Amino acid sequence: MTDTAPQRRMKRPPTILDVAAHAGVSRGTVSRVLQGGHNVSPASQEAVHAAIRKLGYVVNRAARSLVTQRAGSVAFLLSEPQERFFEDPNFTTLLRGCTTALAEHDLPLILITAGTEAERRRIAPFLSAHHVDGVLLVSSHRGNPMIGHLRQANLPFVCCGKPLGERDAVSYVAANDREGARAMVRYLLESGRKRVATIAGPRDTPGGLERLDGYREMLAEHGIAHDKRLVAVGDYSRASGEACMEQLLTSAPDIDAVFVASDLMADGALAAIERAGLRVPDDIAVGGFDDSPVATAARPPLTTIRQPWNRISEMMVRQLLAQIDGEGPATVILPTELVVRESA
Amino acid sequence: MTDTAPQRRMKRPPTILDVAAHAGVSRGTVSRVLQGGHNVSPASQEAVHAAIRKLGYVVNRAARSLVTQRAGSVAFLLSEPQERFFEDPNFTTLLRGCTTALAEHDLPLILITAGTEAERRRIAPFLSAHHVDGVLLVSSHRGNPMIGHLRQANLPFVCCGKPLGERDAVSYVAANDREGARAMVRYLLESGRKRVATIAGPRDTPGGLERLDGYREMLAEHGIAHDKRLVAVGDYSRASGEACMEQLLTSAPDIDAVFVASDLMADGALAAIERAGLRVPDDIAVGGFDDSPVATAARPPLTTIRQPWNRISEMMVRQLLAQIDGEGPATVILPTELVVRESA
DNA sequence: CTGAAAGCGCTTACAG
DNA sequence: CTGAAAGCGCTTACAG
């Protein structure tokens, strides 16, 4: 007898048939136990569980997938230019939250990036073929074609943040941007600040729009006339925060506070203020948004608006699972919280 | 005729059988075309490709998986306390690189975190059941039990950074920590600095060990006696960099340079130096390690050692695929590069 | 409550 | 170069 194939005898993992044999039942019964044990006698259940433990059986997902027509996994789809997002501390927080939430449902998270049109075309077949059961979509800019793709593929999805410019109902989970902005501006005004400027986010993102609206509203409610010179628009990057702050310092040298639509931009603003020889918060109070890790790392640490990332990711996962189970779309808005540190 | 099941008629995606019918061949032939078209006549190939295009056919991965006994996916496994890693800019860079490299091979990346022993036990069955074909393992601390699990499961894996304390051969890809450290310290000394301190990483990580070794070596080569007071040990966090710097400033007030084993810690050191009323680089030159995004965001921007993350992630993926194809383990060491900015 | 059987969509020797 | 057929490991009506 030759010895050619001993390696191939690699302990093939046990199948449902092995379990059935050990438990003295049919494989149908084993499968029923796997599905939750309905319509199975306690005795059979126990026997099957014992066999599973003894053999170290774990279900073959491919086989299950083939018959249930479900992938048994979910995609985390980043449809933004990669550099921007991987650099954004909020993204990391969200990704972590979703991974954890999904793990609790035993659903593997497949990470997909599709920042360019070429990449989007590339993953389209993957999505259309339903190689995942649903998608957690991160895409903050207006008119992202990914949403159309997902609709066409008839694939459940839920967005992080309100997708701008969508006519039909879309599931999304977001923090209350407007209220958050209002709370920060109210805080600055009530601390005695008189000339409150703002660095807003891009106009084609919900955060860029709503946080600016909140700023304007609160100023109006305090009887303060709108002043264009007090508004600069960045792109959420640290560098843009710095540039915007320089611009504000020039166009309105008398400002004594600034509400910045993201912590990263606020950190950039801090640098510009320092370079101008001014002190925070003595000369200028700086309020951020997000309460991301940069808020605590900044010098001075940022007073900011906390986005409830853990709840956001949990709700995104919950909504997605509900949709996969056939529910319709829903919108979830979560409250924010003012976090006072040293910058304002 | 009742109208009960129209929704269920949801255009079932075409199967290989549909393609075969349209192309006028058997499904065996379609499958062969899918596998690369060996032993198929040009005419059949063309017919099959045309049918695939026309029907928008895409292979059912579960079905393929079931017969090939391959998962067709790879895990990115983070076996570190999550907070630490998701906060580390290097991690994000690595994750992005691996996602991109894997996408080029049409392999989905499954993100798994297993920072605690409980989590490790939880994912063990997933891994043992070969629900992925291989693992990209991120785990920098000595004696991570995950490696044992992977070996037992007979699952190919490659580590990011040298795993400490492994007796048997393990595949890993790493930057040349020692040479990088030597280059930085050489640069500091040749810039005229006389009292060069260091903030090292934890002793149970390869970076903690080898970067400290490089520091010592270079000092010795310049005839400088070792001085314990010039060495502090952090944990790679920003806060620890700050604390270590304070300690150094106390134990050796005459230092004029410090080599810090990570940019994040270096950024913390910057804060401590500023608080002490000293200037960088005039009073103290600060050299970092990583060239992560914090290096450019720091004030002043950090002179640092660049880790070639793109190459690291590419090589990790390449090694992993080779192992999945049956190759043995290998070690890959990549050179670093000195990046001079303003801090030194 | 249970077993026998069909079938999910592919790949791969096997014969020709 | 090609087709017919077995088989991957599971789930789920169907009958009893």
XYZ file of C-alpha atoms (C1' of nucleotides) in Angstrom:
720
model
C 0.000 0.000 0.000
C 1.436 3.357 -1.006
C 1.575 6.365 1.221
C 0.613 9.045 -1.263
C -2.306 10.775 0.290
C -1.926 10.911 4.034
C -1.955 14.708 4.171
C -5.199 14.838 2.300
C -6.741 12.807 5.055
C -6.608 16.040 7.066
C -9.368 15.471 9.570
C -12.335 16.485 7.517
C -14.599 18.421 9.819
C -17.662 16.501 11.006
C -20.870 17.011 9.080
C -24.452 16.964 10.109
C -24.477 13.304 9.143
C -21.794 12.457 11.679
C -23.781 14.244 14.333
C -26.923 12.381 13.337
C -25.166 9.049 13.568
C -23.727 9.800 17.003
C -27.047 11.052 18.277
C -28.988 8.189 16.742
C -31.362 10.427 14.822
C -31.814 11.522 11.225
C -30.058 14.529 9.786
C -33.401 16.274 9.468
C -33.689 16.209 13.218
C -30.178 17.514 13.681
C -30.978 20.371 11.350
C -34.130 21.163 13.283
C -32.132 21.363 16.474
C -29.726 23.704 14.726
C -32.651 25.923 13.734
C -33.775 26.323 17.308
C -35.155 22.958 18.289
C -38.810 23.445 17.437
C -40.741 20.245 16.993
C -37.999 18.127 18.467
C -38.356 15.983 21.558
C -36.246 16.972 24.560
C -34.508 13.617 24.411
C -33.471 14.090 20.791
C -32.398 17.625 21.488
C -30.145 16.558 24.280
C -28.660 13.729 22.242
C -27.948 16.058 19.352
C -26.376 18.701 21.531
C -24.189 16.125 23.173
C -23.059 14.835 19.804
C -22.338 18.353 18.612
C -20.197 19.025 21.645
C -18.407 15.750 21.420
C -17.584 16.075 17.737
C -16.932 19.781 17.811
C -19.399 20.198 15.011
C -19.898 23.594 13.479
C -22.236 24.236 10.608
C -20.888 24.589 7.102
C -21.997 28.067 6.141
C -21.606 27.575 2.431
C -23.963 24.615 2.442
C -26.481 26.452 4.546
C -26.183 29.518 2.378
C -26.796 27.525 -0.749
C -30.120 26.237 0.437
C -31.377 29.214 2.437
C -30.381 31.645 -0.306
C -28.899 33.927 2.269
C -25.290 34.974 2.397
C -25.110 35.065 6.177
C -22.949 38.162 6.123
C -23.273 41.915 5.873
C -21.137 44.512 4.138
C -19.758 47.689 5.617
C -19.478 49.791 2.498
C -17.367 52.890 2.436
C -18.428 54.887 -0.555
C -16.175 57.858 -0.024
C -12.719 58.698 -1.195
C -10.729 56.374 1.032
C -8.080 58.793 2.233
C -10.648 61.074 3.715
C -12.492 58.437 5.581
C -9.733 56.312 6.899
C -8.274 59.493 8.258
C -11.467 60.424 9.982
C -11.618 59.225 13.575
C -15.405 59.043 13.368
C -15.177 56.403 10.720
C -13.033 54.201 12.900
C -15.408 54.552 15.788
C -18.335 53.641 13.586
C -16.562 50.662 12.087
C -15.702 49.347 15.501
C -19.253 49.760 16.732
C -20.729 47.948 13.757
C -18.252 45.095 14.026
C -19.195 44.582 17.637
C -22.927 44.859 17.043
C -22.788 42.410 14.163
C -20.652 39.960 16.111
C -23.459 39.689 18.614
C -25.663 38.386 15.833
C -22.958 36.048 14.582
C -22.813 37.924 11.327
C -19.418 38.447 9.754
C -18.737 41.986 8.560
C -17.251 42.313 5.102
C -15.367 45.537 4.625
C -15.688 47.041 1.172
C -14.354 50.329 -0.094
C -15.691 51.988 -3.197
C -14.443 55.524 -3.329
C -14.140 55.813 -7.084
C -16.568 55.143 -9.890
C -14.304 52.348 -11.129
C -14.445 50.647 -7.771
C -18.191 50.991 -7.634
C -18.565 49.260 -10.943
C -16.296 46.552 -9.710
C -18.289 45.695 -6.636
C -21.670 46.043 -8.314
C -21.773 42.380 -9.416
C -20.779 41.272 -5.929
C -23.696 43.181 -4.524
C -26.211 42.252 -7.216
C -25.358 38.617 -6.732
C -26.401 39.042 -3.109
C -23.095 37.896 -1.744
C -24.118 39.803 1.324
C -27.588 40.062 2.832
C -27.439 43.767 3.427
C -25.260 46.835 3.470
C -24.265 49.387 6.078
C -23.586 52.351 3.840
C -21.245 55.164 4.723
C -21.489 57.921 2.200
C -22.063 61.465 3.240
C -22.098 63.368 -0.039
C -25.163 64.174 -2.053
C -26.100 62.040 -4.981
C -24.037 58.978 -4.328
C -24.821 56.501 -7.128
C -24.279 53.598 -4.747
C -27.788 54.082 -3.420
C -29.203 53.561 -6.877
C -27.162 50.404 -7.320
C -28.374 49.010 -4.048
C -31.975 49.753 -4.884
C -31.664 48.069 -8.238
C -30.041 45.063 -6.654
C -32.939 45.015 -4.228
C -30.472 44.773 -1.372
C -31.425 46.038 2.079
C -29.237 48.906 3.238
C -29.111 51.582 5.881
C -27.107 54.772 5.676
C -25.060 56.498 8.302
C -26.374 60.040 8.166
C -29.178 61.346 6.028
C -28.521 60.824 2.332
C -29.155 64.122 0.597
C -31.277 64.391 -2.476
C -33.072 61.057 -2.265
C -36.682 61.232 -3.278
C -37.792 57.864 -2.007
C -37.721 56.613 1.515
C -34.283 55.547 2.636
C -33.309 54.001 5.938
C -30.773 55.978 7.859
C -29.528 56.619 11.357
C -28.147 59.999 12.319
C -27.412 62.223 15.242
C -29.525 65.313 15.615
C -27.146 67.708 13.893
C -29.339 70.746 14.144
C -30.045 70.390 17.839
C -26.398 69.690 18.515
C -25.350 72.854 16.737
C -28.016 74.824 18.557
C -26.821 73.532 21.914
C -23.232 74.520 21.220
C -24.079 77.996 19.975
C -26.442 78.519 22.893
C -23.653 77.519 25.260
C -21.232 79.968 23.652
C -23.732 82.814 23.798
C -24.711 82.085 27.357
C -21.039 82.083 28.328
C -21.076 85.715 27.302
C -19.591 85.512 23.840
C -20.841 88.219 21.505
C -19.321 87.568 18.087
C -19.751 83.899 17.320
C -18.377 82.693 13.989
C -18.719 79.228 12.458
C -16.739 76.889 10.285
C -19.272 74.736 8.497
C -18.922 71.439 6.649
C -19.426 70.998 2.900
C -22.824 72.046 1.585
C -23.423 68.684 -0.017
C -23.350 66.844 3.306
C -26.131 66.751 5.882
C -23.758 67.795 8.656
C -22.613 70.742 6.585
C -26.191 71.876 6.086
C -27.884 71.196 9.372
C -25.165 72.302 11.724
C -25.028 75.595 9.888
C -28.808 75.904 10.116
C -28.657 75.282 13.839
C -26.024 77.978 14.183
C -28.123 80.488 12.282
C -31.288 79.656 14.142
C -29.757 80.080 17.550
C -28.187 83.379 16.605
C -31.536 84.592 15.271
C -33.295 83.485 18.430
C -30.896 85.658 20.350
C -31.701 88.596 18.139
C -28.350 88.587 16.412
C -28.379 89.560 12.746
C -26.757 87.217 10.275
C -23.289 88.253 9.204
C -21.736 86.560 6.199
C -18.243 87.374 7.320
C -18.689 85.060 10.268
C -19.209 81.969 8.130
C -16.488 79.867 6.509
C -16.953 76.510 4.829
C -14.440 73.694 5.146
C -14.305 70.085 3.997
C -13.975 68.394 7.414
C -10.209 68.045 7.087
C -7.850 69.485 9.643
C -6.116 71.584 6.995
C -9.386 73.151 5.907
C -10.188 74.035 9.508
C -6.901 75.853 9.735
C -7.441 77.733 6.482
C -11.000 78.693 7.395
C -9.900 80.023 10.749
C -7.273 82.188 9.099
C -9.900 83.535 6.776
C -12.264 84.332 9.665
C -9.517 86.038 11.623
C -8.964 88.298 8.645
C -12.560 88.979 7.657
C -13.787 89.461 11.223
C -10.928 90.147 13.637
C -13.327 90.891 16.461
C -14.769 87.386 16.836
C -14.613 85.927 20.311
C -15.964 82.453 19.607
C -16.211 79.944 16.805
C -18.396 76.892 16.403
C -16.625 74.352 14.208
C -18.624 71.579 12.544
C -16.073 68.857 13.325
C -13.387 68.219 15.909
C -10.764 67.633 13.259
C -11.428 71.048 11.720
C -11.534 72.532 15.208
C -8.067 71.168 15.872
C -6.908 72.923 12.714
C -8.594 76.120 13.880
C -6.695 75.862 17.151
C -3.429 75.896 15.229
C -4.426 79.004 13.268
C -5.490 80.815 16.419
C -2.257 79.942 18.156
C -0.238 81.129 15.181
C -2.139 84.421 15.267
C -0.902 84.902 18.806
C -4.337 84.526 20.342
C -5.333 82.317 23.253
C -8.068 79.729 23.613
C -10.483 80.176 25.277
C -9.470 83.579 26.651
C -9.456 85.433 23.357
C -11.499 83.022 21.305
C -13.682 80.159 22.500
C -13.688 77.123 20.227
C -16.542 74.630 20.127
C -16.202 71.430 18.130
C -18.519 68.663 16.984
C -18.230 64.856 17.244
C -16.349 64.255 20.470
C -13.911 62.125 18.512
C -10.512 61.127 19.938
C -8.974 64.342 18.611
C -11.178 66.308 21.004
C -9.305 65.007 24.022
C -5.938 65.087 22.289
C -6.284 68.719 21.252
C -4.590 71.424 23.240
C -6.600 72.705 24.924
C -9.042 69.771 24.953
C -12.145 70.620 22.985
C -15.534 71.503 24.276
C -17.676 69.685 21.769
C -20.937 67.954 20.857
C -20.888 64.222 21.363
C -22.271 62.043 18.627
C -23.553 58.805 20.153
C -21.542 56.498 17.897
C -22.241 53.377 19.857
C -25.942 53.890 19.627
C -25.675 54.904 15.996
C -23.882 51.719 15.022
C -26.212 49.584 17.093
C -29.261 51.135 15.510
C -27.816 50.805 12.033
C -27.311 47.109 12.578
C -30.729 46.677 14.118
C -32.456 48.482 11.266
C -30.555 46.498 8.713
C -31.485 43.185 10.286
C -35.097 44.283 10.439
C -35.039 45.120 6.755
C -33.434 41.819 5.905
C -36.352 40.247 7.722
C -38.729 42.130 5.475
C -39.492 45.331 7.361
C -39.720 48.617 5.538
C -37.280 51.518 5.795
C -37.103 53.755 8.848
C -35.376 56.897 9.994
C -33.692 57.090 13.377
C -32.505 60.360 14.864
C -30.456 60.233 18.044
C -29.832 63.081 20.482
C -26.402 64.574 20.997
C -24.788 65.857 24.161
C -22.720 68.898 25.040
C -19.325 67.994 26.490
C -17.574 70.881 28.202
C -13.784 70.799 28.334
C -11.304 73.645 28.169
C -11.601 75.244 24.756
C -14.871 77.016 25.506
C -55.895 31.976 -10.928
C -54.864 33.579 -7.668
C -52.174 36.148 -7.343
C -50.547 34.971 -4.164
C -46.914 34.668 -5.029
C -45.890 37.355 -7.439
C -43.294 38.857 -5.089
C -41.619 35.522 -4.720
C -41.042 35.542 -8.443
C -38.314 38.078 -7.699
C -36.059 37.603 -10.691
C -34.004 34.708 -9.452
C -30.466 35.329 -10.601
C -29.352 33.229 -13.576
C -27.447 30.065 -12.826
C -24.793 28.249 -14.700
C -27.548 26.213 -16.271
C -29.132 29.285 -17.823
C -25.794 30.275 -19.238
C -25.265 26.793 -20.630
C -28.641 26.849 -22.320
C -28.027 30.235 -23.899
C -24.588 29.261 -25.062
C -25.697 25.885 -26.328
C -23.186 23.934 -24.266
C -23.250 21.814 -21.129
C -22.795 23.287 -17.697
C -19.495 21.503 -17.380
C -18.191 23.600 -20.225
C -19.494 26.791 -18.675
C -17.743 25.901 -15.469
C -14.492 25.272 -17.309
C -14.718 28.684 -18.885
C -15.265 30.145 -15.453
C -12.121 28.392 -14.237
C -9.995 30.005 -16.915
C -11.064 28.368 -20.128
C -8.540 25.549 -20.333
C -9.580 22.727 -22.592
C -12.392 24.689 -24.137
C -12.655 25.533 -27.813
C -12.490 29.210 -28.721
C -15.977 29.009 -30.166
C -17.451 27.657 -26.943
C -15.552 30.187 -24.909
C -16.937 33.035 -26.915
C -20.468 31.674 -26.746
C -20.249 31.261 -23.005
C -18.824 34.716 -22.448
C -21.548 36.216 -24.572
C -24.214 34.396 -22.596
C -22.653 35.506 -19.322
C -22.693 39.096 -20.432
C -26.198 38.908 -21.760
C -27.645 37.303 -18.656
C -25.507 39.244 -16.231
C -24.463 35.977 -14.705
C -22.275 36.008 -11.623
C -21.152 32.890 -9.870
C -22.870 31.756 -6.701
C -20.062 31.743 -4.188
C -21.786 29.524 -1.702
C -22.229 26.796 -4.272
C -18.663 27.080 -5.411
C -17.453 27.124 -1.840
C -19.346 23.997 -1.016
C -17.655 21.974 -3.683
C -14.189 23.518 -3.649
C -14.036 23.439 0.126
C -12.674 26.929 0.134
C -14.323 29.877 1.781
C -13.228 32.373 -0.829
C -12.567 35.017 1.786
C -9.883 36.081 4.195
C -10.050 37.466 7.721
C -8.363 40.558 9.042
C -8.074 39.604 12.683
C -7.379 42.207 15.299
C -6.238 40.394 18.371
C -5.563 43.403 20.543
C -7.645 45.366 22.961
C -9.885 47.213 20.516
C -9.639 50.672 21.974
C -5.912 50.731 21.544
C -5.928 49.614 17.992
C -8.802 51.503 16.556
C -7.206 54.575 18.016
C -3.893 53.825 16.370
C -3.531 55.511 12.986
C -1.196 52.742 11.858
C -3.945 50.229 12.182
C -6.208 52.178 9.902
C -3.494 52.500 7.321
C -2.831 48.785 7.439
C -6.493 47.905 7.189
C -6.931 50.119 4.180
C -3.899 48.627 2.471
C -5.053 45.067 3.051
C -8.564 45.803 1.823
C -7.185 47.216 -1.382
C -4.682 44.411 -1.928
C -7.334 41.769 -1.318
C -9.829 43.486 -3.608
C -7.378 43.024 -6.438
C -7.657 39.299 -5.905
C -11.426 39.449 -5.622
C -11.248 38.250 -2.073
C -13.625 39.783 0.433
C -12.042 40.869 3.701
C -13.848 39.857 6.843
C -13.055 42.093 9.773
C -12.859 40.296 13.098
C -11.899 41.694 16.445
C -10.839 39.493 19.312
C -9.306 41.626 22.000
C -10.450 39.605 24.976
C -10.135 35.956 25.846
C -13.915 35.640 25.665
C -13.983 36.988 22.153
C -11.207 34.648 21.126
C -13.136 31.660 22.331
C -16.116 32.912 20.459
C -14.451 33.143 17.098
C -12.445 29.945 17.497
C -15.220 27.783 15.997
C -15.556 30.196 13.089
C -11.901 29.825 12.356
C -11.691 26.077 12.961
C -14.590 25.563 10.617
C -12.495 27.266 7.950
C -15.067 29.919 7.259
C -12.138 31.882 5.922
C -9.200 30.554 3.933
C -6.585 32.458 5.835
C -5.930 35.148 8.382
C -4.071 38.443 8.387
C -3.178 38.650 12.054
C -2.559 41.885 13.880
C -1.287 41.185 17.337
C 1.828 42.822 18.623
C 2.136 41.493 22.153
C 4.139 38.465 23.178
C 2.425 35.170 23.651
C -0.855 35.810 21.918
C -2.872 32.587 22.177
C -4.486 33.311 18.816
C -1.420 31.947 17.080
C -1.879 28.624 18.817
C -5.536 28.526 17.801
C -4.666 29.197 14.184
C -2.019 26.507 14.155
C -4.391 23.992 15.633
C -7.051 24.929 13.126
C -4.411 24.435 10.448
C -5.355 27.792 9.003
C -2.785 29.788 7.004
C -1.947 33.103 8.609
C 0.596 35.868 8.414
C 1.365 38.326 11.151
C 1.974 42.021 10.964
C 5.226 42.415 12.847
C 7.332 39.687 14.361
C 5.405 37.644 16.895
C 7.555 37.398 20.009
C 8.209 34.137 21.749
C 7.201 31.760 18.970
C 9.412 28.726 18.707
C 8.243 27.480 15.361
C 8.434 29.229 12.050
C 5.748 31.865 11.630
C 5.056 33.992 8.589
C 5.306 37.665 9.223
C 5.955 40.936 7.481
C 7.641 43.791 9.312
C 9.544 46.976 8.809
C 13.165 46.962 9.839
C 12.685 48.432 13.290
C 16.281 48.276 14.333
C 17.649 49.962 11.228
C 14.943 52.586 11.419
C 15.869 53.412 14.993
C 19.535 53.491 14.104
C 18.876 55.896 11.243
C 16.962 58.291 13.466
C 19.505 58.289 16.263
C 22.328 58.691 13.766
C 20.519 61.666 12.299
C 20.072 63.263 15.713
C 23.716 62.753 16.628
C 24.982 64.030 13.306
C 22.817 67.129 13.729
C 25.000 67.880 16.721
C 22.812 66.628 19.571
C 24.784 65.371 22.547
C 22.272 64.007 25.050
C 19.826 61.844 23.179
C 17.070 60.223 25.228
C 14.486 57.715 24.086
C 10.894 56.795 24.786
C 10.577 53.115 23.960
C 7.552 50.949 23.341
C 6.446 48.103 25.613
C 9.008 45.367 26.157
C 6.641 42.659 25.038
C 6.342 44.081 21.535
C 8.914 43.753 18.760
C 8.892 47.496 18.148
C 9.501 48.115 21.818
C 12.508 45.831 21.802
C 14.161 46.456 18.484
C 13.824 50.207 18.319
C 15.415 50.421 21.741
C 18.205 48.117 20.599
C 18.840 50.295 17.574
C 19.023 53.339 19.832
C 21.546 51.684 22.112
C 23.650 50.379 19.286
C 23.966 53.706 17.576
C 24.881 55.456 20.786
C 27.526 52.824 21.479
C 28.904 53.167 17.980
C 29.386 56.838 18.698
C 31.254 56.036 21.874
C 28.479 57.230 24.140
C 28.034 55.291 27.358
C 24.593 53.967 28.171
C 22.667 56.063 30.665
C 19.567 54.576 32.233
C 18.131 57.965 33.010
C 17.761 58.607 29.303
C 15.352 55.743 28.741
C 11.608 55.765 29.435
C 9.107 53.102 28.406
C 5.623 53.926 27.180
C 2.730 51.895 25.807
C 2.392 53.589 22.399
C -0.458 55.815 23.571
C -0.263 59.582 23.365
C -0.801 59.889 27.109
C 2.129 57.612 27.874
C 4.360 59.661 25.585
C 3.457 62.725 27.548
C 4.107 61.049 30.901
C 7.410 59.572 29.753
C 8.599 62.933 28.516
C 7.830 64.527 31.843
C 9.785 61.806 33.544
C 12.790 62.320 31.252
C 12.711 66.067 31.756
C 12.998 65.455 35.464
C 15.552 62.660 35.504
C 17.784 64.243 32.870
C 17.075 67.953 32.436
C 20.044 68.354 30.130
C 18.727 66.263 27.241
C 18.700 67.988 23.876
C 17.011 65.286 21.790
C 14.616 62.391 22.167
C 13.885 59.483 19.890
C 10.289 58.342 20.419
C 9.231 54.877 19.286
C 5.924 56.037 17.796
C 4.479 59.240 16.366
C 1.529 59.139 18.711
C 3.817 59.045 21.744
C 5.972 61.724 20.124
C 2.938 63.953 19.869
C 2.394 63.452 23.579
C 6.044 64.274 24.213
C 5.594 67.512 22.283
C 2.866 68.538 24.691
C 5.032 67.840 27.737
C 7.945 69.780 26.272
C 5.724 72.732 25.474
C 4.284 72.689 28.972
C 7.815 72.729 30.384
C 8.378 75.969 28.510
C 10.914 74.451 26.115
C 10.943 74.739 22.345
C 11.118 72.104 19.621
C 13.542 71.686 17.957
C 15.600 74.532 19.411
C 15.853 73.190 22.938
C 14.939 69.572 22.274
C 14.818 67.759 18.967
C 12.053 65.161 18.709
C 12.243 62.199 16.346
C 9.230 59.943 15.901
C 8.532 56.590 14.301
C 5.824 55.479 11.821
C 5.143 58.526 9.692
C 1.488 58.152 10.518
C -1.022 60.963 9.910
C -0.282 62.419 13.350
C 3.277 63.174 12.173
C 2.065 65.825 9.771
C -0.659 67.055 12.090
C 1.729 67.576 15.007
C 3.028 71.026 15.798
C 5.742 71.200 14.745
C 5.405 68.421 12.155
C 7.440 65.412 13.142
C 10.702 64.259 11.722
C 10.143 60.536 11.751
C 10.859 57.091 10.320
C 8.436 55.995 7.658
C 7.034 52.510 7.842
C 6.152 51.332 4.324
C 2.579 50.391 5.125
C 1.513 49.933 1.557
C 4.261 47.461 0.917
C 3.648 45.783 4.255
C -0.007 45.164 3.511
C 0.722 44.035 -0.024
C 3.332 41.587 1.157
C 1.076 40.277 3.892
C -1.611 39.525 1.363
C 0.858 38.008 -1.060
C 2.362 35.752 1.591
C -1.040 34.683 2.773
C -2.201 33.744 -0.696
C 1.004 31.805 -1.232
C 0.413 29.877 1.961
C -3.161 29.168 1.009
C -1.729 27.698 -2.166
C 0.444 25.409 -0.120
C 3.694 27.315 0.291
C 5.543 27.283 3.582
C 5.965 30.245 5.947
C 8.308 33.112 5.187
C 9.639 36.229 6.842
C 9.681 39.551 5.036
C 11.568 42.547 6.370
C 11.086 45.888 4.632
C 13.358 48.923 4.850
C 12.243 52.154 6.455
C 13.001 55.716 5.477
C 13.966 58.833 7.362
C 11.531 61.697 6.791
C 12.834 65.074 7.889
C 10.292 67.711 8.894
C 10.529 70.381 11.559
C 10.747 68.670 14.918
C 14.382 67.613 14.484
C -42.205 14.489 16.841
C -39.549 12.115 12.999
C -37.387 10.150 8.673
C -36.781 9.893 3.631
C -36.013 12.593 -0.177
C -35.546 16.511 -3.150
C -32.871 20.240 -4.264
C -29.816 24.644 -3.550
C -25.673 25.870 -7.757
C -21.549 24.646 -8.527
C -16.855 21.628 -9.819
C -14.498 17.736 -11.308
C -12.978 13.302 -12.392
C -14.548 10.011 -15.877
C -15.459 8.441 -20.491
C -15.495 9.389 -24.793
C -12.558 19.385 -26.471
C -17.112 17.886 -24.350
C -21.203 15.889 -21.818
C -23.320 13.065 -18.164
C -23.159 12.295 -13.505
C -21.700 12.291 -8.789
C -21.300 14.865 -4.850
C -20.141 19.103 -1.699
C -23.349 19.747 3.359
C -27.189 21.608 4.423
C -32.737 22.811 4.875
C -37.409 21.974 4.244
C -41.789 20.602 2.725
C -44.035 16.073 2.731
C -45.948 11.998 4.788
C -46.599 9.626 8.506
